[in-house]
Amino acid sequence: MPSKPLSVLYVSSEVYPFAKTGGLADVSFSLPIAIRDLGHDIRVMLPKYGNISERKNRIHEINRLRDIPIPVGEITEPATVKSSSINNPRTKVQAYVTTNFNFFDAKKGLYADPVTGEAYNNDERFIFFARTVIQTCLLLGWFPDIIHCNGWQTGLLPAYLRTIYAKEFANTKILYTIHNFSDQGIFPASSCDKTGLPTEVYPQITHDKKLNFLKAGISFSDALSTVSPTYAKEMIKDKEIGGGLHTALKNHELPCIINGIDLYGWMPKSDIMIAKQYDANTWQSGKAANKEKLLQTFDLQPKESTPVIGMISRLSEAKGIPLFLEAAADILKEDVQIVFLGDGDTKMKKEISKIAAKFKGNFSVKLGFDDELAHLIEAGSDMFLMPSHHEPCGLNQMYSMMYGTVPIVRSTGGLADTVNDYDPKKSPEGNGIVFKKYEAADLVHAVHRAVKLYGTENWETVVRNGLSTDFSWSASAKKYDELYRSLMDA
Ligand code: GLC
């Protein structure tokens, strides 16, 4: 007999296509759909930032959820929760979007001002969001079996559920997924008072004498998880990643479930955002057409038999951008052209633009976020570079392989778990190029190896190995299903 479906509320600060700064948004879209496909009543909840259009996203009012008073410190702000959905051609999932003028609508960025780069009052914004999630459940009379929290932004939700609202949610189990152990939501200790939580629990929501949202999530959830096995090990071993917070993980199990990808949105056969669709049989001609459009878009002259390396990345230390900048001049000594799309650290933005200017004709940069261009980069590049210092899971390496684009990655976190180094003799089953040390020479050598393979018969083998790797959600969604059920049985 099939087991009874569960009710699940999936809470995330970013969900594609509403709002995205990184892979969390893609996972918060594709995982709930995969869980729905397993038969569960899963619903998603997120904040509605100022740049989310209500018309384009078909966001509607819900009568019962208007002007809900939400306390944040000394003030009370109204939350109005609206209804929308996320869907692929087969499956639809209910989405609740939290609106409030001061905290969200008036702000165009997700966490920081897009022009000045200055962070918003994120302690108050995500206190507000957490409390709104709870009020929404109370007003709907919906007490899900599972509340699945994601990212530091949802870290206080478990704390509210197990203190102020312990009675109401006594039968609800909480799963907290850590998508990035370096991103913790750290605020001055004085912000603790804004939470309205009882002062006895302050030790459980602070770390190093500061309010720490991630710590709160760890302290109050029934179970934790993270997004790749290698990252889980690194979180504990490499104390730098969590800035000492690994001590909070003692006495916790840490199941690791590797992310899958959305095979409707990221499949060259059906991708409407690229210049020409293709599949495993037509990848060579398909890639050629997309490469032409890509080079045009980036203002680069096509060069016969020169490979194009694509990069789509946040400009940050974690993503290995300083390493790339250090190695760029040497990489560009190879016969390659590089296209880069991304946003982030102001200093790195300046530096990468400077290097692009110096190597004009072979290196072109677009600063910002552009979903459509991201698809074209995956389709039109021959190689895709991810020199990450840390990578909890990473999705672009998987998208790359689906597009016949060979990933060049550093062996860390989810990159180590999804990309196997290709060597014609030692590992002919490899689906990418992998380097170990976080050193410029190793990165340059990896690119050199890729360039030497490019255009040979062996190159086709690597591409085909990538194309045939299974990155669907099916296995991972089942693991979440098992984790949810084990929580219910506990
Ligand atoms: C974060 C991590 C990334 C991961 C994503 C989804 O953005 O940096 O590695 O793929 O979350 O889990």
Coordinates of C-alpha atoms in Angstrom, one line a residue, residues 19 60 82 94 133 139 153 164 178 221 231 234 251 259 282 286 311 344 346 368 374 414 418 428 466 484:
A19 CA 13.7 35.8 -7.3
H60 CA -3.3 37.2 -6.5
K82 CA -0.6 36.6 -1.7
Q94 CA 1.1 26.5 -4.6
V133 CA 5.2 32.3 7.8
L139 CA -4.7 31.9 9.8
Q153 CA 17.2 33.6 6.0
I164 CA 6.4 30.9 21.3
I178 CA 22.1 24.1 5.0
S221 CA 15.2 21.9 14.1
Y231 CA 30.7 19.5 1.6
E234 CA 34.4 19.8 4.7
N251 CA 25.4 15.7 18.3
N259 CA 20.7 18.5 -5.6
T282 CA 23.0 16.9 -32.7
G286 CA 23.6 22.8 -32.1
M311 CA 31.7 31.3 -16.5
G344 CA 28.9 40.6 -6.6
T346 CA 32.6 45.7 -5.9
G368 CA 24.7 41.5 -13.7
A374 CA 23.0 32.1 -18.6
G414 CA 29.4 19.1 -4.7
T418 CA 29.4 15.3 -9.5
P428 CA 38.0 7.2 -19.6
G466 CA 28.6 14.3 -19.4
Y484 CA 10.5 13.5 5.9

